[in-house]
Tab-separated table of C-alpha atoms in Angstrom:
chain	number	residue	atom	x	y	z
A	230	UNK	CA	0.000	0.000	0.000
A	231	UNK	CA	3.063	2.247	0.120
A	232	UNK	CA	2.566	3.275	3.752
A	233	UNK	CA	5.392	4.217	6.057
A	234	UNK	CA	5.601	7.994	5.912
A	235	UNK	CA	5.879	10.366	8.869
A	236	UNK	CA	3.334	13.184	9.002
A	237	UNK	CA	3.322	16.172	11.363
A	238	UNK	CA	0.335	18.451	12.018
A	239	UNK	CA	1.468	21.483	14.019
A	240	UNK	CA	0.956	25.224	14.444
A	241	UNK	CA	-1.051	27.527	16.683
A	242	UNK	CA	-4.324	27.115	14.785
A	243	UNK	CA	-7.273	24.832	15.516
A	244	UNK	CA	-7.563	21.538	13.675
A	245	UNK	CA	-4.467	19.401	14.241
A	246	UNK	CA	-6.194	16.597	16.113
A	247	UNK	CA	-9.242	16.971	13.879
A	248	UNK	CA	-7.091	16.479	10.771
A	249	UNK	CA	-5.563	13.328	12.232
A	250	UNK	CA	-9.015	12.017	13.123
A	251	UNK	CA	-10.129	12.631	9.538
A	252	UNK	CA	-7.225	10.483	8.406
A	253	UNK	CA	-8.267	7.785	10.912
A	254	UNK	CA	-11.837	7.932	9.613
A	255	UNK	CA	-10.668	7.576	6.002
A	256	UNK	CA	-8.341	4.686	6.873
A	257	UNK	CA	-11.053	2.875	8.860
A	258	UNK	CA	-13.259	3.091	5.780
A	259	UNK	CA	-10.583	1.085	3.949
A	260	UNK	CA	-10.393	-1.508	6.757
A	261	UNK	CA	-6.988	-0.320	7.864
A	262	UNK	CA	-5.790	-0.893	11.425
A	263	UNK	CA	-5.521	2.475	13.178
A	264	UNK	CA	-4.340	3.203	16.698
A	265	UNK	CA	-4.518	6.635	18.303
A	266	UNK	CA	-2.457	7.362	21.400
A	267	UNK	CA	-3.392	10.633	23.078
A	268	UNK	CA	-0.918	12.491	25.270
A	269	UNK	CA	-2.204	14.726	28.099
A	270	UNK	CA	-5.854	13.794	27.526
A	271	UNK	CA	-6.646	11.354	30.297
A	272	UNK	CA	-10.211	10.292	30.982
A	273	UNK	CA	-11.814	12.963	28.842
A	274	UNK	CA	-14.931	11.841	26.983
A	275	UNK	CA	-14.482	13.574	23.635
A	276	UNK	CA	-17.335	12.965	21.190
A	277	UNK	CA	-14.997	11.663	18.519
A	278	UNK	CA	-13.869	8.818	20.800
A	279	UNK	CA	-17.388	7.382	20.796
A	280	UNK	CA	-17.504	7.485	16.992
A	281	UNK	CA	-14.026	6.016	16.564
A	282	UNK	CA	-14.874	3.100	18.841
A	283	UNK	CA	-17.852	2.260	16.616
A	284	UNK	CA	-15.481	2.170	13.631
A	285	UNK	CA	-12.995	-0.122	15.344
A	286	UNK	CA	-10.287	2.505	15.781
A	287	UNK	CA	-8.286	1.802	18.938
A	288	UNK	CA	-7.778	4.877	21.154
A	289	UNK	CA	-5.705	5.033	24.333
A	290	UNK	CA	-5.516	8.144	26.496
A	291	UNK	CA	-2.679	9.019	28.850
A	292	UNK	CA	-2.608	11.852	31.351
A	293	UNK	CA	-4.879	13.534	33.821
A	294	UNK	CA	-8.133	15.240	32.841
A	295	UNK	CA	-6.634	18.542	34.082
A	296	UNK	CA	-4.329	20.878	32.176
A	297	UNK	CA	-0.588	20.453	32.624
A	298	UNK	CA	1.211	23.439	34.138
A	299	UNK	CA	4.006	24.098	31.635
A	300	UNK	CA	6.107	25.831	34.305
A	301	UNK	CA	5.617	23.155	36.933
A	302	UNK	CA	4.383	19.799	35.566
A	303	UNK	CA	3.508	17.195	38.148
A	304	UNK	CA	5.466	13.931	38.347
A	305	UNK	CA	2.293	12.100	37.228
A	306	UNK	CA	2.215	14.233	34.059
A	307	UNK	CA	5.750	13.123	33.189
A	308	UNK	CA	5.018	9.483	34.030
A	309	UNK	CA	1.856	9.441	31.906
A	310	UNK	CA	3.645	11.052	28.952
A	311	UNK	CA	6.465	8.508	29.232
A	312	UNK	CA	3.888	5.674	29.232
A	313	UNK	CA	2.248	7.170	26.156
A	314	UNK	CA	5.596	7.391	24.358
A	315	UNK	CA	6.348	3.771	25.250
A	316	UNK	CA	2.950	2.764	23.818
A	317	UNK	CA	3.633	4.721	20.607
A	318	UNK	CA	7.117	3.190	20.315
A	319	UNK	CA	5.910	-0.375	20.835
A	320	UNK	CA	2.902	0.052	18.563
A	321	UNK	CA	4.818	1.800	15.783
A	322	UNK	CA	7.572	-0.827	15.684
A	323	UNK	CA	5.247	-3.842	15.954
A	324	UNK	CA	4.022	-3.939	12.355
A	325	UNK	CA	0.524	-4.640	13.706
A	326	UNK	CA	-0.882	-1.221	12.803
A	327	UNK	CA	-1.222	0.526	9.450
A	328	UNK	CA	-1.438	3.970	11.038
A	329	UNK	CA	-0.335	5.228	14.446
A	330	UNK	CA	-1.441	8.698	15.531
A	331	UNK	CA	0.521	10.215	18.420
A	332	UNK	CA	-1.909	12.974	19.337
A	333	UNK	CA	-0.387	15.980	21.152
A	334	UNK	CA	3.069	14.379	21.287
A	335	UNK	CA	4.593	17.676	20.147
A	336	UNK	CA	3.024	19.482	23.115
A	337	UNK	CA	4.275	16.829	25.543
A	338	UNK	CA	7.721	17.308	24.040
A	339	UNK	CA	7.436	21.112	24.180
A	340	UNK	CA	6.405	20.939	27.852
A	341	UNK	CA	9.469	18.800	28.629
A	342	UNK	CA	7.416	15.759	29.644
A	343	UNK	CA	9.320	13.479	27.250
A	344	UNK	CA	12.799	13.616	25.751
A	345	UNK	CA	13.472	14.605	22.144
A	346	UNK	CA	16.050	11.838	21.714
A	347	UNK	CA	13.462	9.186	22.688
A	348	UNK	CA	10.935	10.592	20.226
A	349	UNK	CA	13.525	10.623	17.435
A	350	UNK	CA	14.497	7.025	18.278
A	351	UNK	CA	10.819	6.052	18.120
A	352	UNK	CA	10.474	7.649	14.678
A	353	UNK	CA	13.588	5.941	13.342
A	354	UNK	CA	12.635	2.532	14.769
A	355	UNK	CA	9.033	2.445	13.549
A	356	UNK	CA	8.002	-0.378	11.233
A	357	UNK	CA	8.813	0.648	7.648
A	358	UNK	CA	5.200	0.141	6.509
A	359	UNK	CA	3.530	1.956	9.409
A	360	UNK	CA	2.323	5.495	8.764
A	361	UNK	CA	3.109	7.684	11.766
A	362	UNK	CA	1.283	10.930	12.524
A	363	UNK	CA	2.508	13.352	15.198
A	364	UNK	CA	0.183	16.189	16.218
A	365	UNK	CA	0.418	19.238	18.429
A	366	UNK	CA	1.724	22.760	18.432
A	367	UNK	CA	5.387	23.498	19.171
A	368	UNK	CA	6.848	20.786	16.921
A	369	UNK	CA	10.625	20.752	17.310
A	370	UNK	CA	12.814	21.446	14.276
A	371	UNK	CA	14.361	17.960	14.558
A	372	UNK	CA	10.879	16.432	14.291
A	373	UNK	CA	10.035	18.558	11.251
A	374	UNK	CA	13.258	17.442	9.563
A	375	UNK	CA	12.368	13.748	10.079
A	376	UNK	CA	8.882	14.188	8.642
A	377	UNK	CA	7.830	13.436	5.088
A	378	UNK	CA	4.812	15.759	5.345
A	379	UNK	CA	4.374	18.798	7.576
A	380	UNK	CA	1.150	20.782	7.794
A	381	UNK	CA	1.039	23.930	9.876
A	382	UNK	CA	-2.332	25.154	11.104
A	383	UNK	CA	-2.207	28.936	11.502
A	384	UNK	CA	-4.735	30.820	13.554
A	385	UNK	CA	-6.115	33.810	11.694
A	386	UNK	CA	-9.198	34.423	13.840
A	387	UNK	CA	-10.773	32.473	16.711
A	388	UNK	CA	-14.045	33.038	18.560
A	389	UNK	CA	-12.407	31.980	21.821
A	390	UNK	CA	-10.462	35.244	21.780
A	391	UNK	CA	-13.051	37.518	20.173
A	392	UNK	CA	-16.117	36.223	22.038
A	393	UNK	CA	-14.643	34.355	25.004
A	394	UNK	CA	-16.391	31.123	24.017
A	395	UNK	CA	-15.255	27.951	25.756
A	396	UNK	CA	-15.034	24.519	24.156
A	397	UNK	CA	-18.456	23.516	22.830
A	398	UNK	CA	-19.915	20.021	22.876
A	399	UNK	CA	-19.782	18.451	19.428
A	400	UNK	CA	-17.510	21.193	18.064
A	401	UNK	CA	-14.336	21.304	20.199
A	402	UNK	CA	-14.939	18.224	22.366
């Protein structure tokens, strides 16, 4: 099938996770095996998770349901991110999955929860026919250099800032 590329969805705009979920939806429609590993999204019942489960897409969440303090992450935040990276590494190298999506891995890396060298090792040791997608703002230059495809979402205007709207059910979560 000519899989095996590394894709990165990054930038300060909305839509990185959504783009990766669109890819998962498309792949599931072709009976491909897709696994999504979410960093820093523990125990949150996002609407898309219910839909993905119905389609047979495997999703695992790591982290607490609370936001991580970038200036002072808790030990549990680091431990959960390390577990998520181990899951991505094992899954990506196994050859069992057609597509692995490491959702918000770039943010976990940017927050210092995981080490760049470990992420680069994971990328280089993935199965040659497994497509790997890394999402999240703050993608490191080394990650961008490893990627075969990089898409940057750029915020032009957002109602969160102009109207103070919070995340809405069915739209942002």
